Amino acid sequence: MTLPEIAAHFTLPGSVESHSEIPTGLINSTHLVGCAGGQRFILQALNSAVFKKPAEVMENIRTVTAHIAAKDSDARGLELIPTTSGEPWLTLEDGTLWRCYPFIEGTESFTKITSPDLAYKAAAAFGDFQAKLADLAPSLLHETLPDFHNTPSHFSKLLSAAEKDPRARLSGAHEEFDYILSQKALTTLLTDADLPVRITHNDTKISNILFHTDGSAPPVVIDLDTVMPGSALYDFGDLVRSAAASADESEADPEKVFLDPALTKALTEGYLSTAADFLTPAETALLQDSVKVITLELACRFLADHLLGDIYFKTNTEGHNLIRARNQLALLKSM
Ligand code: ADP
Ligand code: GN1
Ligand code: MG
C-alpha cells in the first residue's frame, strides 16, 4: 500500500500533497505528510518485529496521554487522529499498525544539543512527564517490552550472541567485547538497588523531545511507545547519555565522543527542578551512576545486534552497529 493510500484511511482535512520520511528514529518508520490546505501530519508504522503486541502499546499511550491531559489541558501533546471508520489506529491485513498524529508545528528536535539552557528545559520536561504520572498506578500499564531496561539481561544476550557468532563478526569486535566484559560489575548496579517502580518513558533520548522554536511553551515529550513500568533512573541516564554526548551516536571517529560536563550539570539541575519532589534518596544518590549503566546497556545492545547481523536497529552501512557500540564505550570511558 502506498503512503497516500494509508493516509486515506485517516480523517485528514484534504488529499495528500507531499510526503517524506523522517529518518532519525532507529525503530519505527515515520513520515511527514502535507495535506491540501497546508496542514501537516505524522504517519507512523509501529515496528512489529520489536512491538509484538502493538495494541497494548497504543493502550499505554492512550492511558498516559489521557492522564496528563486531565491534569494540564494546555499540554500541547500527542493526540491520535482517528481512522475514517472511527478507530484510533489502523491495522493492516499483514498486522502492521499505522497511527497518525498532528505534526506539531513550530518545533524542532535534535540528535545532540549544545546549549545548557535547552538541556535544562529538556530535562525539566522529562522530569515533569514522570511527575505527572507519579499518581497513576504502574500496574495499569502493559509491560510491552519485558526486560527492556534490564541491564544484566542485555549483558547475557550479548554473551549468547557472541557464543553463537552467526555472522562470524566477533573477531572484528574483540576489543569492544572484551571491554564490555570488564565492566560486568556495572551491569547490576541499578537492578541490585531495589528502586521504586514508576511509570517511565524508557526512551528519553534527546530526539524524542520537541522544542518550540520561539520558546513559547515547554518542550513536548514524544515517542511514547516504550512508556511502561520502569525506573526513573533509566530515563535520567538515557537523557544524559544522549543529550550530553559531544557527538552523534553514529560518529565515525570515537575520539570525538565524550560526555560534556556543562551539559550534564544543566541536565541534572533541570531534571531535579521537576523530579526532586518525588525521587527517593536512593534514586537521587544513583543519578550519575545511572548514566554509566544505560550507556553500557546500549553498548551491549548495539554490539549484540552487530553480531546477530543487524536485525533490530535500522542501519545505513555494514558495521553501523559496531560503530554505535564503539561510541557508547568511548562515552562510558569519558565518564
Ligand atoms: P521513532 O520511534 O522511530 O524514534 P519518533 O516518534 O521519535 O519515532 O519520531 C521520529 C522523529 O519524527 C522525531 O525525532 C521528530 O523529529 C519527528 N516527529 C515525530 N512525531 C512528531 C510530531 N507529532 N510533530 C513533529 N515532529 C514529530
Ligand atoms: C531506539 O526509536 P528510537 O530511535 O527513539 C531504541 C532505544 C535506544 C535508541 C538508541 C524501542 O530509540 O532503546 O536507546 O534507539 N528504542 C527501542 O538510539 O528499542
Ligand atoms: Mg524517537
Coordinates of C-alpha atoms and ligand atoms in Angstrom, one line a residue:
M1 CA 0.0 0.0 0.0
T2 CA 1.4 3.5 -0.8
L3 CA 1.7 6.2 1.8
P4 CA -1.2 8.3 0.3
E5 CA -3.4 5.1 0.3
I6 CA -2.6 4.6 4.0
A7 CA -3.2 8.3 4.7
A8 CA -6.6 8.0 3.1
H9 CA -7.7 5.7 5.9
F10 CA -7.3 8.6 8.4
T11 CA -9.7 11.6 8.9
L12 CA -7.4 14.1 7.3
P13 CA -8.6 17.5 6.1
G14 CA -7.6 17.1 2.5
S15 CA -5.7 14.9 0.0
V16 CA -2.0 14.2 0.5
E17 CA 0.1 16.7 -1.4
S18 CA 3.5 15.7 -0.1
H19 CA 5.2 13.1 2.0
S20 CA 8.7 12.4 3.1
E21 CA 10.4 10.0 5.6
I22 CA 11.9 11.4 8.8
P23 CA 14.9 9.2 9.3
T24 CA 16.0 10.0 12.9
G25 CA 14.4 7.1 14.8
L26 CA 16.1 3.7 14.8
I27 CA 12.9 1.6 15.2
N28 CA 9.7 2.9 13.6
S29 CA 9.0 4.2 10.2
T30 CA 8.0 7.9 10.4
H31 CA 6.6 10.1 7.6
L32 CA 5.7 13.7 7.4
V33 CA 2.5 14.2 5.4
G34 CA 1.3 17.5 3.9
C35 CA -2.3 17.9 3.1
A36 CA -4.2 20.2 0.7
G37 CA -4.8 23.3 2.8
G38 CA -1.4 23.2 4.3
Q39 CA -1.9 21.2 7.5
R40 CA 0.8 18.6 8.2
F41 CA 0.6 15.2 10.0
I42 CA 2.9 12.4 11.2
L43 CA 2.1 9.0 9.8
Q44 CA 4.0 6.3 11.6
A45 CA 4.2 2.5 11.3
L46 CA 5.0 0.7 14.5
N47 CA 7.9 -1.7 14.2
S48 CA 6.1 -5.1 14.5
A49 CA 9.3 -7.0 15.0
V50 CA 10.0 -5.0 18.1
F51 CA 6.5 -4.4 19.4
K52 CA 4.8 -7.8 19.4
K53 CA 1.6 -6.6 20.9
P54 CA 1.0 -3.2 19.2
A55 CA -2.5 -2.8 20.6
E56 CA -1.0 -2.8 24.1
V57 CA 1.5 -0.2 23.1
M58 CA -1.4 2.0 21.9
E59 CA -3.4 1.4 25.0
N60 CA -0.5 2.5 27.2
I61 CA -0.1 5.7 25.1
R62 CA -3.8 6.4 25.5
T63 CA -3.8 5.8 29.3
V64 CA -0.8 8.1 29.8
T65 CA -1.8 10.9 27.4
A66 CA -5.4 11.0 28.9
H67 CA -4.0 11.2 32.4
I68 CA -1.7 14.0 31.5
A69 CA -4.4 15.9 29.5
A70 CA -6.8 15.7 32.5
K71 CA -4.2 17.5 34.7
D72 CA -3.0 20.0 32.2
S73 CA -5.4 21.0 29.5
D74 CA -2.8 23.3 28.0
A75 CA -0.4 20.5 27.4
R76 CA 0.2 20.5 23.6
G77 CA 1.0 16.8 23.3
L78 CA 0.2 13.9 21.0
E79 CA -3.4 13.3 20.1
L80 CA -4.3 10.4 17.8
I81 CA -6.2 11.3 14.6
P82 CA -8.9 8.6 14.2
T83 CA -9.4 6.5 11.0
T84 CA -12.4 7.0 8.7
S85 CA -14.1 4.1 10.5
G86 CA -13.6 5.7 13.9
E87 CA -10.8 3.6 15.1
P88 CA -7.9 5.2 17.0
W89 CA -5.3 3.5 14.7
L90 CA -5.2 1.4 11.5
T91 CA -4.3 -2.3 11.5
L92 CA -3.5 -3.6 8.0
E93 CA -4.1 -7.2 6.9
D94 CA -0.5 -8.1 7.4
G95 CA -0.8 -6.9 11.1
T96 CA 1.2 -3.6 10.6
L97 CA -0.2 -0.9 12.8
W98 CA -0.3 2.7 11.5
R99 CA -1.2 5.7 13.5
C100 CA -1.5 9.4 12.8
Y101 CA -0.7 12.5 14.9
P102 CA -0.9 16.2 14.1
F103 CA 2.6 17.4 13.1
I104 CA 3.4 19.8 16.0
E105 CA 4.3 23.0 14.1
G106 CA 6.9 25.5 15.2
T107 CA 9.1 22.9 16.9
E108 CA 12.4 21.2 16.2
S109 CA 14.2 18.1 17.6
F110 CA 17.9 17.4 17.9
T111 CA 20.1 14.4 17.9
K112 CA 22.5 16.3 20.1
I113 CA 22.3 19.7 21.8
T114 CA 25.0 22.3 22.6
S115 CA 23.0 24.8 24.7
P116 CA 22.9 24.3 28.5
D117 CA 19.6 26.2 28.5
L118 CA 18.0 23.8 26.1
A119 CA 19.4 20.9 28.1
Y120 CA 17.9 22.2 31.3
K121 CA 14.5 22.6 29.7
A122 CA 14.6 19.2 28.1
A123 CA 15.4 17.5 31.4
A124 CA 12.8 19.6 33.2
A125 CA 10.2 18.4 30.7
F126 CA 11.1 14.7 31.2
G127 CA 11.0 15.1 35.0
D128 CA 7.6 16.8 34.7
F129 CA 6.4 13.9 32.5
Q130 CA 7.3 11.5 35.3
A131 CA 5.9 13.8 38.0
K132 CA 2.5 14.0 36.2
L133 CA 2.4 10.2 36.1
A134 CA 3.6 9.6 39.7
D135 CA 0.0 9.2 40.9
L136 CA -1.0 6.7 38.2
A137 CA -0.6 3.0 39.2
P138 CA 2.2 1.3 37.2
S139 CA 0.0 -1.8 37.1
L140 CA -2.4 0.0 34.8
L141 CA 0.1 -0.2 32.0
H142 CA 1.1 -3.2 30.0
E143 CA 4.7 -4.3 30.1
T144 CA 5.0 -4.1 26.3
L145 CA 8.8 -4.9 26.1
P146 CA 9.6 -7.2 29.0
D147 CA 13.1 -6.6 30.5
F148 CA 13.6 -3.5 28.2
H149 CA 15.9 -1.9 30.7
N150 CA 17.2 -5.0 32.5
T151 CA 20.9 -4.4 32.0
P152 CA 22.1 -7.8 33.2
S153 CA 19.7 -9.4 30.7
H154 CA 21.2 -7.3 27.8
F155 CA 24.6 -8.3 29.0
S156 CA 23.6 -12.0 28.9
K157 CA 22.1 -11.6 25.4
L158 CA 25.4 -10.2 24.3
L159 CA 27.2 -13.2 25.7
S160 CA 24.9 -15.5 23.9
A161 CA 25.2 -13.6 20.6
A162 CA 29.0 -13.8 20.9
E163 CA 28.8 -17.5 21.6
K164 CA 26.7 -18.1 18.5
D165 CA 28.5 -15.5 16.4
P166 CA 26.3 -16.4 13.4
R167 CA 27.9 -13.8 11.1
A168 CA 31.5 -14.5 12.2
R169 CA 31.8 -10.9 13.3
L170 CA 33.2 -11.4 16.8
S171 CA 36.8 -11.5 15.7
G172 CA 36.4 -7.9 14.3
A173 CA 34.8 -6.7 17.6
H174 CA 37.0 -8.2 20.2
E175 CA 38.3 -5.0 21.7
E176 CA 34.7 -3.8 22.3
F177 CA 33.5 -7.1 23.5
D178 CA 36.4 -7.5 26.0
Y179 CA 35.9 -4.0 27.3
I180 CA 32.2 -4.8 28.0
L181 CA 33.2 -8.0 29.8
S182 CA 35.5 -6.0 32.0
Q183 CA 32.5 -3.8 33.0
K184 CA 30.3 -6.7 34.2
A185 CA 30.0 -5.3 37.8
L186 CA 28.4 -2.1 36.5
T187 CA 25.5 -4.0 34.8
T188 CA 23.9 -4.9 38.2
L189 CA 24.3 -1.6 39.9
L190 CA 20.7 -0.4 39.4
T191 CA 19.0 -3.8 39.4
D192 CA 20.5 -4.6 42.8
A193 CA 19.4 -1.3 44.3
D194 CA 15.7 -2.2 44.8
L195 CA 14.4 1.0 43.2
P196 CA 10.8 2.1 43.1
V197 CA 8.8 1.0 40.1
R198 CA 7.3 4.1 38.4
I199 CA 5.6 4.9 35.1
T200 CA 8.5 6.0 32.9
H201 CA 9.2 6.9 29.3
N202 CA 12.0 4.5 28.8
D203 CA 13.4 6.1 25.6
T204 CA 14.4 9.6 26.7
K205 CA 16.9 10.2 24.0
I206 CA 17.1 13.9 23.0
S207 CA 15.4 13.3 19.6
N208 CA 12.3 12.3 21.5
I209 CA 11.5 15.8 22.6
L210 CA 10.2 18.7 20.5
F211 CA 11.4 22.2 21.3
H212 CA 9.2 25.2 20.4
T213 CA 11.5 27.3 18.2
D214 CA 10.2 30.5 19.8
G215 CA 10.4 29.1 23.3
S216 CA 6.7 29.9 23.8
A217 CA 5.8 26.7 25.6
P218 CA 7.7 23.9 27.4
P219 CA 9.1 21.1 25.2
V220 CA 6.8 18.3 24.2
V221 CA 7.8 14.7 25.1
I222 CA 7.1 12.4 22.1
D223 CA 7.8 8.8 21.1
L224 CA 5.7 7.2 23.8
D225 CA 5.9 3.6 22.5
T226 CA 8.0 2.5 25.4
V227 CA 6.0 4.1 28.2
M228 CA 5.5 1.4 30.8
P229 CA 6.5 0.5 34.4
G230 CA 10.3 1.1 34.9
S231 CA 12.8 3.1 36.9
A232 CA 13.1 6.8 36.8
L233 CA 16.9 6.4 36.7
Y234 CA 17.0 4.8 33.3
D235 CA 15.1 7.8 32.0
F236 CA 17.5 10.3 33.5
G237 CA 20.5 8.2 32.5
D238 CA 19.3 7.9 28.9
L239 CA 18.7 11.6 28.6
V240 CA 22.2 12.5 29.8
R241 CA 23.7 9.8 27.6
S242 CA 22.1 11.1 24.5
A243 CA 21.9 14.9 25.2
A244 CA 25.3 15.5 26.8
A245 CA 27.3 13.4 24.3
S246 CA 29.7 15.5 22.3
A247 CA 28.8 13.7 19.1
D248 CA 26.1 11.7 17.4
E249 CA 25.6 8.0 18.1
S250 CA 26.9 7.3 14.6
E251 CA 30.0 9.5 14.7
A252 CA 32.8 7.9 12.6
D253 CA 35.6 8.9 15.0
P254 CA 35.2 7.6 18.6
E255 CA 37.9 10.0 19.8
K256 CA 35.3 12.8 19.2
V257 CA 32.9 11.2 21.6
F258 CA 32.8 12.3 25.3
L259 CA 30.3 13.4 27.9
D260 CA 30.1 17.1 28.2
P261 CA 30.3 18.2 31.9
A262 CA 28.5 21.5 31.5
L263 CA 25.6 19.9 29.7
T264 CA 25.5 17.1 32.3
K265 CA 25.2 19.7 35.0
A266 CA 22.4 21.6 33.2
L267 CA 20.5 18.3 32.6
T268 CA 20.9 17.3 36.3
E269 CA 19.6 20.7 37.5
G270 CA 16.8 20.7 35.0
Y271 CA 15.7 17.2 35.9
L272 CA 15.8 17.9 39.7
S273 CA 13.8 21.1 39.2
T274 CA 10.7 18.9 38.4
A275 CA 11.7 15.5 39.8
A276 CA 13.3 16.2 43.2
D277 CA 9.9 16.1 45.0
F278 CA 9.1 12.5 44.1
L279 CA 12.6 10.9 44.0
T280 CA 13.7 8.8 46.9
P281 CA 17.2 9.4 48.5
A282 CA 18.3 6.1 47.0
E283 CA 17.3 7.3 43.5
T284 CA 19.0 10.7 43.9
A285 CA 22.2 9.1 45.1
L286 CA 22.4 6.9 41.9
L287 CA 21.6 9.6 39.3
Q288 CA 25.1 10.0 38.0
D289 CA 25.8 6.2 38.0
S290 CA 22.7 5.6 36.0
V291 CA 24.3 7.4 33.0
K292 CA 27.1 4.9 33.1
V293 CA 24.7 1.9 33.4
I294 CA 22.4 2.9 30.5
T295 CA 25.5 3.7 28.3
L296 CA 26.9 0.2 28.9
E297 CA 23.4 -1.3 28.3
L298 CA 23.2 0.4 25.0
A299 CA 26.7 -0.7 24.0
C300 CA 25.6 -4.3 24.8
R301 CA 22.5 -3.9 22.7
F302 CA 24.3 -2.4 19.7
L303 CA 27.2 -4.9 19.8
A304 CA 24.8 -7.9 20.2
D305 CA 22.8 -6.6 17.2
H306 CA 26.0 -6.2 15.2
L307 CA 27.0 -9.8 16.0
L308 CA 23.5 -11.1 15.1
G309 CA 23.5 -9.3 11.7
D310 CA 21.7 -6.0 12.4
I311 CA 18.2 -7.4 13.0
Y312 CA 16.9 -4.9 15.5
F313 CA 18.3 -1.3 14.9
K314 CA 18.0 0.3 11.5
T315 CA 21.4 0.6 9.9
N316 CA 22.8 2.5 6.9
T317 CA 26.1 0.8 6.4
E318 CA 27.7 -2.5 7.3
G319 CA 29.3 -2.2 10.7
H320 CA 27.0 0.6 11.7
N321 CA 26.0 -1.0 15.0
L322 CA 29.7 -1.7 15.7
I323 CA 30.4 2.0 15.3
R324 CA 27.5 2.8 17.6
A325 CA 28.7 0.3 20.2
R326 CA 32.2 1.8 20.0
N327 CA 30.9 5.3 20.5
Q328 CA 28.9 4.3 23.6
L329 CA 32.0 2.7 25.0
A330 CA 34.0 5.9 24.3
L331 CA 31.3 7.8 26.1
L332 CA 31.4 5.5 29.0
K333 CA 35.2 5.7 29.3
S334 CA 34.9 9.5 29.4
M335 CA 32.6 9.5 32.5
Ligands
ADP1 P1 11.0 6.6 16.4 O1 10.2 5.7 17.4 O2 11.3 5.9 15.2 O3 12.2 7.2 17.1 P2 9.6 9.2 16.8 O4 8.2 9.1 17.2 O5 10.6 9.5 17.8 O6 10.0 7.8 16.0 O7 9.7 10.2 15.5 C1 10.9 10.4 14.8 C2 11.1 11.9 14.6 O8 9.9 12.5 13.9 C3 11.2 12.7 15.9 O9 12.5 12.8 16.4 C4 10.7 14.1 15.5 O10 11.7 14.8 14.9 C5 9.6 13.8 14.4 N1 8.2 13.7 15.0 C6 7.6 12.7 15.5 N2 6.3 13.0 15.9 C7 6.2 14.3 15.6 C8 5.1 15.3 15.8 N3 3.9 14.9 16.3 N4 5.3 16.5 15.4 C9 6.5 16.9 14.9 N5 7.6 16.1 14.7 C10 7.4 14.8 15.1
GN1_2 C1 15.8 3.3 19.8 O1 13.2 4.6 18.4 P1 14.3 5.4 18.9 O2 15.3 5.7 17.9 O3 13.8 6.6 19.7 C2 15.6 2.3 20.9 C3 16.2 2.9 22.2 C4 17.6 3.2 22.0 C5 17.8 4.2 20.8 C6 19.2 4.4 20.5 C7 12.2 0.6 21.3 O4 15.1 4.5 20.0 O5 16.0 2.0 23.3 O6 18.2 3.8 23.2 O7 17.2 3.6 19.7 N1 14.2 2.1 21.1 C8 13.7 0.8 21.2 O8 19.3 5.4 19.6 O9 14.4 -0.2 21.2
MG3 MG 12.3 8.5 18.5

